[in-house]
Structures are given as structure tokens and as C-alpha cells.
Coordinates of C-alpha atoms in Angstrom, one line a residue:
Chain A
M1097 CA 0.0 -0.1 0.1
S1098 CA 1.5 3.5 -1.0
L1099 CA 3.3 5.5 2.1
L1100 CA 3.9 8.5 2.1
V1101 CA 6.1 10.8 4.5
T1102 CA 6.5 14.8 4.7
G1103 CA 9.3 15.8 6.7
S1104 CA 12.9 17.4 7.1
I1105 CA 15.6 16.4 4.7
G1106 CA 18.6 18.0 6.4
I1107 CA 22.7 17.9 6.7
D1108 CA 23.7 17.4 10.2
T1109 CA 27.2 17.4 11.9
V1110 CA 26.8 14.7 15.2
V1111 CA 29.3 14.4 17.7
S1112 CA 29.5 11.0 20.4
P1113 CA 31.4 9.3 21.9
F1114 CA 32.1 7.4 18.9
G1115 CA 33.4 10.4 16.6
R1116 CA 32.2 12.8 14.9
A1117 CA 30.1 12.8 11.9
E1118 CA 30.4 16.2 9.5
G1119 CA 27.7 17.7 7.1
V1120 CA 26.2 14.1 6.9
L1121 CA 22.6 13.2 5.4
G1122 CA 19.7 13.4 8.0
G1123 CA 16.3 15.0 8.4
S1124 CA 13.2 13.1 9.9
A1125 CA 11.6 12.0 6.7
V1126 CA 15.0 10.4 5.2
Y1127 CA 15.6 8.5 8.3
F1128 CA 11.6 8.0 8.5
S1129 CA 12.3 6.6 4.4
Y1130 CA 15.2 4.1 4.7
S1131 CA 13.3 2.2 7.4
A1132 CA 9.7 2.2 5.9
S1133 CA 11.3 1.3 1.9
L1134 CA 12.3 -1.9 3.3
F1135 CA 8.7 -2.9 3.7
T1136 CA 6.9 -0.9 1.1
P1137 CA 7.6 1.8 -1.3
V1138 CA 8.4 5.3 -0.1
R1139 CA 6.9 8.9 -1.7
L1140 CA 9.2 11.3 0.1
V1141 CA 7.8 15.1 0.3
G1142 CA 10.1 17.2 1.6
V1143 CA 12.0 20.9 0.5
V1144 CA 15.6 21.1 0.2
G1145 CA 17.9 23.9 -0.8
E1146 CA 20.4 24.8 -3.7
D1147 CA 23.1 23.8 -1.4
F1148 CA 21.9 19.9 -1.0
P1149 CA 24.9 17.9 -2.4
Q1150 CA 24.0 15.4 -5.7
A1151 CA 25.8 12.6 -3.5
F1152 CA 23.1 13.0 -1.1
R1153 CA 20.3 12.9 -3.5
D1154 CA 22.3 9.7 -4.8
K1155 CA 21.7 8.2 -2.3
L1156 CA 18.2 8.7 -1.8
I1157 CA 17.2 7.7 -5.4
D1158 CA 19.7 4.5 -4.7
R1159 CA 17.5 3.5 -2.0
G1160 CA 14.6 3.8 -4.7
F1161 CA 12.6 6.5 -3.0
D1162 CA 9.8 8.2 -5.3
L1163 CA 11.5 11.8 -5.3
T1164 CA 8.8 13.3 -6.9
G1165 CA 7.8 15.3 -4.1
L1166 CA 11.5 16.2 -3.2
E1167 CA 11.5 20.0 -4.0
T1168 CA 14.9 22.0 -4.5
R1169 CA 14.3 25.5 -4.2
A1170 CA 16.3 28.0 -5.5
G1171 CA 17.5 30.9 -3.5
S1172 CA 16.8 28.5 -0.1
K1173 CA 19.5 26.6 2.0
T1174 CA 18.6 23.0 3.5
F1175 CA 17.8 22.7 7.0
R1176 CA 21.3 22.4 9.5
W1177 CA 21.4 20.6 12.5
Q1178 CA 24.5 20.3 14.8
G1179 CA 24.2 18.0 17.9
S1180 CA 26.1 16.0 20.5
Y1181 CA 25.3 12.7 22.9
E1182 CA 27.1 12.2 26.1
G1183 CA 26.9 9.7 28.9
A1184 CA 24.1 7.1 28.3
M1185 CA 23.5 9.1 24.9
N1186 CA 19.4 9.3 25.5
E1187 CA 19.2 13.1 24.5
A1188 CA 21.1 15.4 22.4
T1189 CA 22.6 18.3 23.1
T1190 CA 21.7 20.9 20.2
L1191 CA 24.5 22.9 19.3
Q1192 CA 23.1 25.1 16.5
T1193 CA 20.1 25.0 14.5
D1194 CA 19.4 26.7 10.8
L1195 CA 16.4 26.3 9.8
N1196 CA 16.8 27.5 6.7
V1197 CA 14.4 26.4 4.0
L1198 CA 12.4 24.7 6.8
G1199 CA 11.5 28.5 7.9
E1200 CA 10.0 29.5 4.6
A1201 CA 6.6 27.9 2.9
G1202 CA 6.3 23.9 3.2
P1203 CA 6.3 21.7 0.5
K1204 CA 3.3 20.4 -1.8
I1205 CA 2.3 17.3 -2.0
P1206 CA 2.5 16.3 -6.1
T1207 CA -0.5 15.5 -8.0
E1208 CA 0.5 11.8 -8.3
F1209 CA 1.1 11.5 -4.3
R1210 CA -2.4 12.6 -3.8
D1211 CA -3.8 9.0 -3.9
S1212 CA -1.5 7.7 -0.7
R1213 CA -3.3 5.4 1.3
F1214 CA -0.9 5.6 4.3
V1215 CA 0.8 8.8 5.5
F1216 CA 3.2 9.7 8.2
L1217 CA 3.4 13.6 8.8
A1218 CA 6.7 13.9 10.9
N1219 CA 7.2 16.6 13.4
T1220 CA 6.7 20.1 11.9
H1221 CA 4.2 23.1 12.6
P1222 CA 0.5 21.3 13.5
T1223 CA -0.8 24.2 10.6
L1224 CA 1.5 23.1 8.0
Q1225 CA 0.6 19.4 9.0
R1226 CA -3.2 19.8 8.5
D1227 CA -2.3 21.6 5.3
L1228 CA -0.5 19.0 3.9
L1229 CA -3.3 16.2 4.6
G1230 CA -6.1 18.4 2.8
Q1231 CA -4.0 18.1 -0.1
L1232 CA -4.3 14.6 -0.4
N1233 CA -7.5 12.3 -1.3
G1234 CA -8.9 10.7 2.2
P1235 CA -6.1 8.6 3.4
E1236 CA -7.2 5.9 4.8
V1237 CA -4.3 5.7 8.1
V1238 CA -2.6 9.2 8.9
V1239 CA 0.1 8.9 12.0
C1240 CA 2.2 12.2 13.3
D1241 CA 4.6 13.1 15.1
T1242 CA 5.3 16.8 17.0
M1243 CA 7.5 18.3 19.4
N1244 CA 7.4 20.0 22.6
L1245 CA 8.0 23.3 21.1
W1246 CA 4.4 22.9 19.1
I1247 CA 2.8 21.8 22.8
D1248 CA 3.5 24.7 24.5
T1249 CA 3.5 27.3 21.7
E1250 CA 0.7 26.3 19.3
R1251 CA -1.5 23.8 21.5
D1252 CA -5.1 24.8 20.1
S1253 CA -3.4 24.2 16.6
L1254 CA -2.1 20.9 17.3
M1255 CA -5.1 19.6 19.1
K1256 CA -7.0 20.2 16.0
T1257 CA -4.5 18.5 13.9
L1258 CA -4.9 15.4 16.5
S1259 CA -8.4 15.3 16.6
V1260 CA -8.0 14.2 12.6
V1261 CA -5.4 11.8 12.6
D1262 CA -5.7 8.4 13.4
G1263 CA -2.2 7.7 15.1
V1264 CA 0.3 9.9 17.3
V1265 CA 4.4 8.8 17.3
I1266 CA 5.6 10.8 20.1
N1267 CA 8.5 10.4 23.0
D1268 CA 7.6 9.9 26.6
A1269 CA 8.6 13.7 27.7
E1270 CA 6.2 14.8 25.0
A1271 CA 3.4 12.3 26.0
R1272 CA 3.6 13.6 29.3
S1273 CA 4.0 17.2 28.6
L1274 CA 0.7 17.2 26.2
S1275 CA -1.8 15.2 28.4
G1276 CA -0.3 16.5 31.7
Q1277 CA -0.3 13.0 33.0
S1278 CA 2.9 11.3 34.6
N1279 CA 1.5 8.0 34.3
L1280 CA 2.5 6.9 30.7
V1281 CA -0.6 5.0 30.5
L1282 CA -2.9 7.6 31.8
A1283 CA -0.7 10.1 29.4
G1284 CA -2.0 7.7 26.6
R1285 CA -5.5 7.2 27.4
T1286 CA -5.8 11.3 27.9
I1287 CA -4.6 11.8 24.6
L1288 CA -6.9 9.0 23.0
E1289 CA -10.0 11.0 24.3
W1290 CA -8.5 13.6 21.6
G1291 CA -9.3 12.2 18.3
P1292 CA -6.1 9.4 17.9
K1293 CA -6.9 5.7 17.5
F1294 CA -3.3 4.6 18.8
L1295 CA -0.6 6.5 20.3
V1296 CA 2.8 5.4 20.0
I1297 CA 5.3 6.4 22.8
K1298 CA 8.9 6.3 22.0
K1299 CA 11.1 5.8 25.3
G1300 CA 14.8 5.7 23.4
E1301 CA 16.9 3.1 25.2
H1302 CA 14.0 1.6 27.2
G1303 CA 11.8 0.7 23.9
S1304 CA 8.1 1.9 23.4
M1305 CA 4.5 1.6 24.2
L1306 CA 1.5 1.8 21.9
I1307 CA -1.7 2.7 23.9
M1308 CA -5.0 1.6 22.4
P1309 CA -8.5 2.0 23.4
D1310 CA -9.1 -1.6 25.1
A1311 CA -5.0 -2.7 25.1
V1312 CA -1.4 -1.5 25.9
A1313 CA 1.8 -2.9 24.7
V1314 CA 5.0 -2.4 25.9
L1315 CA 8.5 -3.5 24.0
P1316 CA 12.0 -3.0 25.2
A1317 CA 14.7 -1.6 22.9
F1318 CA 16.8 -4.3 21.6
P1319 CA 19.9 -4.5 23.9
T1320 CA 22.8 -3.9 22.0
A1321 CA 26.3 -2.4 23.3
E1322 CA 26.9 -0.5 19.9
V1323 CA 24.9 2.3 20.3
C1324 CA 27.1 4.7 17.9
D1325 CA 24.6 7.7 16.7
P1326 CA 20.7 7.7 18.4
T1327 CA 20.0 10.8 15.7
G1328 CA 17.2 9.4 14.0
A1329 CA 16.0 6.6 15.9
G1330 CA 12.9 8.0 16.8
D1331 CA 12.0 8.3 13.0
S1332 CA 14.1 4.9 12.1
F1333 CA 11.2 3.3 14.7
A1334 CA 8.1 5.1 13.1
G1335 CA 9.3 4.3 9.7
G1336 CA 9.8 0.7 10.5
M1337 CA 6.4 1.1 12.0
M1338 CA 4.4 2.8 9.4
G1339 CA 6.4 0.7 6.8
Y1340 CA 5.2 -2.5 8.2
L1341 CA 1.8 -1.1 8.5
A1342 CA 1.4 -0.2 4.8
S1343 CA 2.2 -3.5 3.8
C1344 CA -0.3 -5.3 5.7
G1345 CA -2.8 -2.6 4.6
T1346 CA -4.8 -2.8 7.8
L1347 CA -4.5 -1.1 10.9
T1348 CA -5.5 -3.5 13.7
A1349 CA -4.5 -4.4 17.0
A1350 CA -2.4 -7.4 15.9
T1351 CA -0.9 -5.4 13.4
L1352 CA 0.1 -2.5 15.3
R1353 CA 1.5 -4.9 17.9
S1354 CA 3.8 -6.6 15.3
A1355 CA 4.6 -2.8 13.2
L1356 CA 5.5 -1.9 16.9
A1357 CA 8.3 -4.9 16.9
R1358 CA 9.3 -3.8 13.7
G1359 CA 9.9 -0.2 14.2
T1360 CA 12.0 -1.8 17.6
A1361 CA 14.3 -3.7 15.0
C1362 CA 15.0 -0.7 12.6
A1363 CA 15.8 1.6 15.5
S1364 CA 18.1 -0.8 16.5
F1365 CA 19.9 -0.8 13.4
A1366 CA 19.8 2.9 12.9
I1367 CA 21.7 4.0 16.2
E1368 CA 24.8 1.3 15.7
G1369 CA 26.3 3.9 13.0
F1370 CA 26.3 7.7 12.3
S1371 CA 24.1 9.1 10.4
L1372 CA 22.0 6.6 7.7
D1373 CA 25.5 4.0 7.9
G1374 CA 23.3 1.7 10.2
I1375 CA 20.4 1.2 8.5
S1376 CA 21.9 1.3 5.4
R1377 CA 23.7 -2.0 6.7
C1378 CA 19.5 -3.3 6.6
Q1379 CA 18.8 -4.0 3.1
D1380 CA 15.5 -6.0 2.9
G1381 CA 12.8 -6.8 5.1
A1382 CA 14.8 -10.2 5.8
D1383 CA 17.3 -8.3 7.8
V1384 CA 14.4 -7.2 9.6
E1385 CA 13.0 -10.6 10.4
A1386 CA 16.7 -11.8 11.5
R1387 CA 17.2 -9.2 14.1
L1388 CA 13.6 -9.8 15.3
A1389 CA 14.5 -13.7 15.5
D1390 CA 17.5 -12.4 18.2
Y1391 CA 15.1 -10.0 19.6
R1392 CA 12.1 -12.7 20.2
K1393 CA 14.9 -14.4 22.1
V1394 CA 15.9 -11.4 24.3
V1395 CA 12.1 -11.2 25.5
Q1396 CA 11.2 -14.7 25.5
F1397 CA 10.3 -16.2 29.2
D1398 CA 8.1 -19.2 30.2
Chain B
M178 CA 14.3 -25.1 48.0
S179 CA 15.3 -23.2 51.3
L180 CA 15.6 -19.7 50.7
L181 CA 16.9 -17.0 53.5
V182 CA 16.6 -13.2 53.2
T183 CA 19.0 -11.1 55.5
G184 CA 18.0 -6.8 55.1
S185 CA 16.2 -4.2 56.6
I186 CA 12.6 -4.4 58.5
G187 CA 11.4 -0.8 58.8
I188 CA 8.6 1.7 59.7
D189 CA 8.2 3.8 56.6
T190 CA 6.0 7.0 56.5
V191 CA 5.5 7.8 52.9
V192 CA 3.7 10.9 50.5
S193 CA 2.8 10.0 47.1
P194 CA -0.1 11.6 44.6
F195 CA -2.5 9.0 46.2
G196 CA -2.2 9.9 49.8
R197 CA -0.1 9.6 53.0
A198 CA 0.7 6.5 54.7
E199 CA 2.2 7.0 58.4
G200 CA 4.5 4.4 60.2
V201 CA 4.0 1.7 57.9
L202 CA 5.3 -1.8 57.9
G203 CA 8.4 -1.6 55.5
G204 CA 12.1 -2.5 54.6
S205 CA 14.4 -4.3 52.3
A206 CA 13.6 -7.9 53.4
V207 CA 10.4 -7.6 54.4
Y208 CA 9.2 -6.2 50.8
F209 CA 11.2 -9.3 49.7
S210 CA 9.7 -11.9 51.7
Y211 CA 6.2 -10.9 50.6
S212 CA 6.8 -11.9 47.2
A213 CA 9.2 -14.7 47.8
S214 CA 6.5 -16.6 49.7
L215 CA 4.4 -17.1 47.2
F216 CA 6.4 -19.5 45.2
T217 CA 8.6 -21.0 48.8
P218 CA 9.1 -21.0 52.4
V219 CA 11.3 -17.8 53.7
R220 CA 13.5 -17.6 56.1
L221 CA 13.9 -14.0 57.5
V222 CA 16.9 -12.2 59.2
G223 CA 17.1 -9.2 60.9
V224 CA 17.0 -6.8 63.7
V225 CA 14.2 -4.7 64.8
G226 CA 14.0 -2.4 68.2
E227 CA 11.7 -2.9 71.0
D228 CA 9.3 -0.7 69.3
F229 CA 8.5 -2.6 66.7
P230 CA 4.6 -2.6 66.7
Q231 CA 3.2 -6.5 67.7
A232 CA 0.9 -5.9 65.0
F233 CA 3.8 -5.9 62.5
R234 CA 5.1 -9.4 63.9
D235 CA 1.9 -10.4 63.5
K236 CA 1.6 -9.8 59.8
L237 CA 4.8 -11.7 59.4
I238 CA 3.7 -14.7 61.2
D239 CA 0.5 -14.4 59.0
R240 CA 2.3 -14.4 55.5
G241 CA 4.4 -17.8 57.1
F242 CA 7.8 -16.3 57.3
D243 CA 9.9 -18.4 59.4
L244 CA 11.2 -15.8 62.3
T245 CA 13.7 -17.8 63.8
G246 CA 16.3 -15.3 62.6
L247 CA 14.1 -12.2 63.4
E248 CA 16.0 -10.7 66.6
T249 CA 14.0 -7.7 68.7
R250 CA 17.1 -5.7 70.5
A251 CA 16.6 -4.5 73.7
G252 CA 17.3 -0.7 73.9
S253 CA 17.1 -0.4 70.5
K254 CA 15.2 1.1 68.2
T255 CA 13.3 -0.1 65.0
F256 CA 15.3 1.4 61.4
R257 CA 12.6 4.0 59.9
W258 CA 12.4 5.8 56.8
Q259 CA 10.3 8.7 55.6
G260 CA 10.2 9.6 52.0
S261 CA 7.7 10.9 49.0
Y262 CA 7.1 10.5 45.3
E263 CA 6.3 13.0 43.0
G264 CA 5.7 13.6 39.5
A265 CA 6.7 9.8 37.3
M266 CA 7.5 8.8 40.8
N267 CA 10.5 7.0 39.4
E268 CA 12.3 8.4 42.6
A269 CA 11.6 8.5 46.3
T270 CA 12.9 11.9 47.9
T271 CA 14.4 10.8 51.4
L272 CA 12.9 13.2 53.9
Q273 CA 14.3 11.7 56.4
T274 CA 16.0 8.1 57.8
D275 CA 16.4 7.0 61.3
L276 CA 19.2 3.7 61.4
N277 CA 18.9 2.9 64.2
V278 CA 19.2 -0.4 65.1
L279 CA 20.9 -1.0 61.4
G280 CA 23.4 1.6 63.0
E281 CA 24.5 -1.1 65.5
A282 CA 26.1 -4.9 64.9
G283 CA 24.5 -6.6 62.6
P284 CA 22.4 -9.5 62.3
K285 CA 23.0 -13.5 63.2
I286 CA 21.9 -16.5 61.3
P287 CA 20.3 -19.0 63.7
T288 CA 22.1 -22.4 63.5
E289 CA 18.9 -23.8 61.9
F290 CA 19.6 -21.4 59.3
R291 CA 22.8 -22.5 58.0
D292 CA 21.8 -25.0 55.6
S293 CA 20.0 -22.6 53.4
R294 CA 20.5 -23.5 49.6
F295 CA 19.5 -20.0 48.3
V296 CA 20.3 -16.7 49.6
F297 CA 19.2 -13.2 49.2
L298 CA 21.7 -10.4 50.8
A299 CA 19.7 -7.1 50.5
N300 CA 21.5 -3.8 50.4
T301 CA 23.8 -3.5 53.3
H302 CA 27.4 -2.8 53.8
P303 CA 29.2 -5.3 51.7
T304 CA 31.9 -6.4 54.7
L305 CA 28.1 -7.2 56.5
Q306 CA 27.4 -9.2 53.8
R307 CA 30.1 -10.7 53.6
D308 CA 30.1 -11.7 57.3
L309 CA 26.8 -13.0 57.0
L310 CA 27.6 -15.4 54.1
G311 CA 30.7 -16.6 56.2
Q312 CA 27.8 -18.1 58.6
L313 CA 26.2 -20.1 56.2
N314 CA 27.5 -23.5 55.2
G315 CA 28.2 -22.9 51.3
P316 CA 24.6 -22.0 50.0
E317 CA 24.0 -22.9 46.4
V318 CA 23.1 -19.5 44.8
V319 CA 24.1 -16.5 46.9
V320 CA 22.6 -13.1 45.3
C321 CA 23.3 -9.3 46.7
D322 CA 21.8 -5.7 46.1
T323 CA 23.9 -2.6 47.1
M324 CA 23.2 0.9 46.6
N325 CA 25.8 3.9 45.5
L326 CA 26.4 4.8 49.1
W327 CA 28.8 1.5 49.1
I328 CA 29.7 1.8 45.9
D329 CA 31.3 5.4 46.4
T330 CA 32.6 5.0 49.8
E331 CA 33.4 1.2 50.2
R332 CA 34.1 -0.4 46.8
D333 CA 37.2 -2.5 48.0
S334 CA 34.9 -4.4 50.1
L335 CA 31.8 -4.2 47.7
M336 CA 34.4 -5.5 45.1
K337 CA 35.1 -8.6 47.5
T338 CA 31.5 -9.5 48.2
L339 CA 30.7 -9.5 44.2
S340 CA 33.6 -11.8 43.7
V341 CA 31.8 -14.7 46.1
V342 CA 28.1 -14.2 45.2
D343 CA 26.3 -15.6 41.8
G344 CA 24.4 -13.0 40.9
V345 CA 23.7 -8.9 41.9
V346 CA 20.0 -7.2 41.5
I347 CA 20.9 -3.3 41.5
N348 CA 19.4 -0.2 39.6
D349 CA 20.5 1.4 36.6
A350 CA 22.1 4.1 38.2
E351 CA 23.8 1.7 40.5
A352 CA 25.0 -0.5 37.4
R353 CA 26.6 2.6 35.6
S354 CA 28.1 4.1 38.8
L355 CA 29.6 0.7 39.7
S356 CA 31.0 -0.6 36.0
G357 CA 31.7 3.1 34.9
Q358 CA 29.7 2.4 31.9
S359 CA 27.1 4.5 30.5
N360 CA 25.7 1.7 28.1
L361 CA 23.8 -1.0 30.2
V362 CA 25.2 -3.9 28.0
L363 CA 28.5 -2.6 28.9
A364 CA 27.9 -1.9 32.3
G365 CA 26.7 -5.7 32.7
R366 CA 29.6 -7.7 30.8
T367 CA 32.1 -5.5 33.2
I368 CA 30.2 -6.6 36.2
L369 CA 30.5 -10.0 35.3
E370 CA 34.0 -9.9 35.0
W371 CA 34.2 -9.4 38.6
G372 CA 32.6 -12.2 39.8
P373 CA 29.1 -13.0 39.1
K374 CA 27.4 -15.2 36.9
F375 CA 24.3 -13.1 36.4
L376 CA 23.4 -9.3 36.8
V377 CA 19.8 -8.0 36.8
I378 CA 19.6 -4.3 36.2
K379 CA 16.3 -2.6 37.5
K380 CA 14.8 0.2 35.6
G381 CA 12.1 1.2 37.4
E382 CA 9.1 1.9 35.0
H383 CA 11.0 0.4 32.5
G384 CA 11.3 -2.7 33.7
S385 CA 14.4 -5.1 34.0
M386 CA 17.8 -6.4 32.2
L387 CA 19.2 -9.5 32.8
I388 CA 23.1 -10.0 31.7
M389 CA 24.8 -13.3 31.5
P390 CA 28.0 -14.1 30.0
D391 CA 26.2 -15.1 26.4
A392 CA 23.1 -13.0 26.6
V393 CA 20.7 -10.5 27.6
A394 CA 17.0 -10.6 28.3
V395 CA 15.0 -7.3 28.6
L396 CA 11.4 -6.9 30.2
P397 CA 9.3 -4.1 30.2
A398 CA 7.4 -3.2 33.7
F399 CA 3.7 -4.4 33.6
P400 CA 1.7 -1.4 32.3
T401 CA -0.2 -0.2 34.9
A402 CA -2.2 3.3 35.4
E403 CA -2.5 2.4 39.3
V404 CA 1.0 3.0 40.7
C405 CA 0.2 4.2 44.0
D406 CA 3.4 3.7 46.1
P407 CA 6.7 2.6 44.3
T408 CA 8.4 1.9 47.7
G409 CA 9.5 -1.8 47.8
A410 CA 9.1 -2.4 44.1
G411 CA 12.8 -3.7 43.5
D412 CA 12.8 -5.7 46.9
S413 CA 9.6 -7.0 45.5
F414 CA 11.5 -7.9 42.1
A415 CA 14.1 -9.5 43.7
G416 CA 11.6 -11.5 46.2
G417 CA 9.5 -12.8 43.4
M418 CA 12.7 -13.6 41.2
M419 CA 14.5 -15.4 44.1
G420 CA 11.5 -17.1 45.2
Y421 CA 11.1 -18.6 42.1
L422 CA 14.7 -19.6 41.2
A423 CA 14.6 -21.0 44.9
S424 CA 11.6 -23.0 43.8
C425 CA 13.4 -24.3 40.4
G426 CA 16.0 -25.0 42.2
T427 CA 18.2 -24.6 39.7
L428 CA 20.2 -21.9 38.3
T429 CA 19.8 -21.6 34.7
A430 CA 19.6 -19.0 31.5
A431 CA 15.8 -20.3 31.5
T432 CA 15.2 -20.1 35.0
L433 CA 16.5 -16.9 35.3
R434 CA 14.6 -15.3 32.6
S435 CA 11.6 -17.3 33.8
A436 CA 12.7 -15.8 36.9
L437 CA 12.7 -12.1 35.5
A438 CA 8.8 -12.2 34.5
R439 CA 8.1 -13.7 37.9
G440 CA 10.1 -10.4 39.7
T441 CA 8.2 -8.3 36.9
A442 CA 4.6 -9.8 38.2
C443 CA 5.1 -9.2 41.8
A444 CA 7.1 -5.7 41.6
S445 CA 3.7 -4.7 39.7
F446 CA 1.6 -5.8 42.4
A447 CA 3.6 -4.2 45.1
I448 CA 3.2 -0.3 43.5
E449 CA -0.7 -0.5 43.5
G450 CA -0.9 0.2 47.1
F451 CA 1.1 1.9 50.1
S452 CA 3.5 -0.6 52.2
L453 CA 2.4 -4.2 51.9
D454 CA -1.2 -3.4 50.7
G455 CA -0.5 -4.2 46.8
I456 CA 1.4 -7.1 47.2
S457 CA -0.9 -8.7 49.7
R458 CA -3.6 -8.9 47.6
C459 CA -1.6 -11.7 46.1
Q460 CA -2.0 -14.7 47.8
D461 CA -0.2 -17.6 45.5
G462 CA 1.7 -18.4 43.0
A463 CA -1.6 -18.9 40.8
D464 CA -2.1 -14.7 41.5
V465 CA 1.5 -14.3 40.0
E466 CA 0.5 -16.5 37.0
A467 CA -2.6 -14.5 36.2
R468 CA -1.0 -11.2 36.0
L469 CA 1.4 -13.1 33.8
A470 CA -1.4 -14.3 31.4
D471 CA -1.8 -10.4 31.1
Y472 CA 1.4 -9.5 30.6
R473 CA 1.9 -12.0 28.2
K474 CA -0.4 -10.1 25.8
V475 CA 1.4 -7.1 26.8
V476 CA 4.6 -8.0 25.0
Q477 CA 3.1 -10.4 22.6
F478 CA 3.7 -9.5 18.9
D479 CA 3.6 -11.7 15.3

């Protein structure tokens, strides 16, 4: 089933205890697409500047994304982010953000993409998320991300977006802040009252929680000693999850649980290398299933 | 198989968003025993003061513990702790600690208990832990807890204790501090090099991780909206784990994984009420298995 993603496409500089990656490919929509494309064809919608390197464009083409929705805006510069990780590496310290083209008008959904059935709206202004959604011909499943900035400053608009999506994927701090509930199960129940059919809470090294109206699923992260660069882990998770869901074509408690596991596996690959190096080692769904075989042993008990 | 526990027996005052419990039964050995006794008979070793209420003693008797090793020390007062929980309730704020009898000479292992095959040394000075161990006739499986105070101030003694135990159960902050490693898998591998056959890392609301020489297991906590009082959750976890292991009588990767799940279930009961009220609703192993049936659905995926 066709899967469309809108989000950032960026140039990152990342420092971690494992080294430094300067001017590398990044962005939420890119991380998402690398994982999602392991399961289903991906339609990538976003805007870059004139400075976006051809080598990065080639990478996106090589990975097989449909780039009809990738706009290269004349006179603009690509989004750039610099961050560092220390200690438990659970959270990035942002050293610099240059919004550049992301501070201008949003992307447009190409005509050819308007029939997309599964849609992921990566984090951006909630009004832009609804604007993008309005350009689509009634997709079946729409899932969005958001961030504390919008929870704090654009709450009314965000609530409108939440009322028109099927699912939400956010991290634990965002879930707490958005709901005003410290307990994550209560946070999830509160957010579901506002419209979504399901909420996924990303907990970094602690895994994820899926809250549905009448059930909760929790999966730990795949335990690894090789955490090189956590950048994009959450977007890789969302990509694996949505890619798997789109490949199933149905949104049920069972497919959501399975999708959560695929997201977990994809995120575990993503953090093993800088930029897209980790997830790039994963070439197809079989690689994901191989990791899931290891993962099943990790969570197994009698 | 006989299970002996040494640790604190205390009188707690706890404040949480759910209310206040004043002068209630607590202590690591008590929480441990309430869970462990769901699987196997428990021998409780500890010291209380003359002020220890008869009503508390009756509770311990009613729960069926062998109190031959419970010393009531004349002229001494029972250990008291006051703490409060806020927000995500992951960590207690200690308001007051009165060591009282815990600051005096440690307990003695009664002659009748020297043949104990499974032993849990709850947190206390690592030298006292070895002293207690020396009073036993070569138990089969010895597991200890510790705390940051000893990691920071009694490292040499703690290293000696680690070299003579089979397993260690500590929380994530302690594992990181003890090992000097931020990554929990690496922290676990480092600690195993010092002697133990396995390490269990308690992660509060995020569950637990079991690290063995050639395998890792990770289980999330049971997701619940009813977190009333997290006091003793870790000791309840350890009690469920050790009680189950002692009931199996063997220490294998498979029994450890199963024990981790029983510990998870016991901790989930313990936090549902103040003091021992939560775990007291659990009357036998069947109640634990019923919760595990729910838990299996939470972590299940295809």
C-alpha cells in the first residue's frame, strides 16, 4: 500500500563518544524513509535548498524512494542541525539549528501522490501538518509526530491536528507534557480522548509503548552495546512501524503490535552507525526479520 | 528449596500523589519476603528494636515467614524511613532516615538457617554481607543488592562481595556508577568480569535487564495506571525472582528468564498500594501467573 512521508531533509553534524560525523545526510523524513522502504515503496515529500549535495540525492535515489515530491528551492539553503551525545546518550544536546528552508513555505504534495493511502506527518508546525493532509484525497491511515515546541506554543492548532489523525508517535517527555499526566498509561488514555485511535510513546533506550482504546503493548529496545549515534532513532522506529503497517494494508491491534516490533528492530539498526550508515546495513525485510529472531530470544520467558 | 533473606525491617512514612501512609511496615527484607513467599518458604533474618509493633510481627507471622532469625534488640529502636514521590514517581525523595538498630551490630544467622541453599543479601554494608555469608554452610546460590553509598565509599569491600556472589540485583544508576559504563549492556559485561554469573538491572517503570555471560534478556514493566507507592518495588522484584528460582532449585538461563518475569509481576502488584497492601492482594503463585497471562499479551507480537 502506498506510503507517503512529509518531514525534514537535512544536513547534520553529530558528535558522539564514537567520533564526529560532519555534514552528513539526516532529517526526519530521510530516517523514516530508510526504514519504511524495507517494507513498502516510499513517497518522500520535503524541501531542500540549492546546496543539497548531489551525492545525498543519489543516496535517496539508490534507496529507491519516489522523489517526485522532493522540491529543490532556488535561493534557499537546506536545513542544518548540529548535536552531540554524551553519557547514556539518551538525549542530544543541540549545538546549532539552521532552519533555512524549513522556515519558509512548506512543501506541496505532487498530484501523483494525492492517492496515498498511508501517510506519516513527521514533526512540523501542526497547521502545516493539516495543510499537507488537506492536499491528500482522504488517506486511510494518517499518523503524526510533534514536539514540545508545538505542545507549548501551538496547542490549539495541535489539538486540531490530533483530532484528524489516526495515530500519534511521540516520545515520553512529549506524551507527559501534552497530556499533563506523569503516568504513561494515563497519558496515553488522555491523548486518545482527543481523537487518535492509537498512540505510540517512544522511550529511547527503554523501548516503546503502544496505547489503544482497550489494550496496551510495551516492547523494550533491542539491547545493544553498539550505540554509535542515536540521531534519527525515533524516526527510524516510526518508519519501520509505518512501512510494516502499509505493507499489511490494515490497522488492527495485531498489525500494530507487529509494527511496533518492526519499528524496534529498525531503530536498533539505525543507532549502530552515524547518519544512515546503521540502517543502510539493513537491505530488506529479511534483515529486519533476522534481528527480530534475536529480539524474540531477548524478551522470551516461560 | 530453602530461601534465606537478610535485610532491613523498617517503619516507613510515605507520601505520594495518592495519599500518605504513616508509620507503616516496610524494609527491604520485608518487601522481598512478601513476594518470595508466593513461591517458596522464606527464612527472614533481620533486627528490629523494642518499638517494633506486635501488629507488624503478626503480619509477618500471618504471611508464613520463618522468624527464627528475627532479633528484637533490647534498648534499640527499629529502622525508620520517610519519603515522598512526585511526578513520574520514579524516584523517592528521602525526607528522613533514622538508621537506629541498623547502625548497630548486624544480625546473626540462626543455627537452624545455616543450611539455606538460596540466599539473598539485601542492601547493607558489603563487609556485613560477607560476614553473613560466612555464617552459612556453603549455599548454592547467593545474590546481593547494594547501593550508591557503598559503591562510592566502600568500593574495595564491595568488590570482594561481588567476587563471592552468584548474582547481583541493582538499579540502572547503580550499574552505571559501579561499572563506569553508560551503556547498560557494557555495564553488565564489566560487572560480570568481577565474579557474578548474572546481573539484573532494575529500571523502575522501564522494567529490567538480565545480563548473563552469553545472553541478555530485557522485560518491560507491567504497564499500569495504578502506581500508588513505588516503595519496595525493587525488593518485591528481587523477592519474586529469588522465590521463583528457589522453587525451581536450579540456576539456568531459562530459569533466570522465567524468574525475571515473576519478579516483574510481583513488582507490579507491590506498587498498587501503600506499604505491603499491594502485594498482599497476591495470595499465591496462581495470582502471579494470572498477572503473567495479562503480561504475555502486553509483550506479544507476531
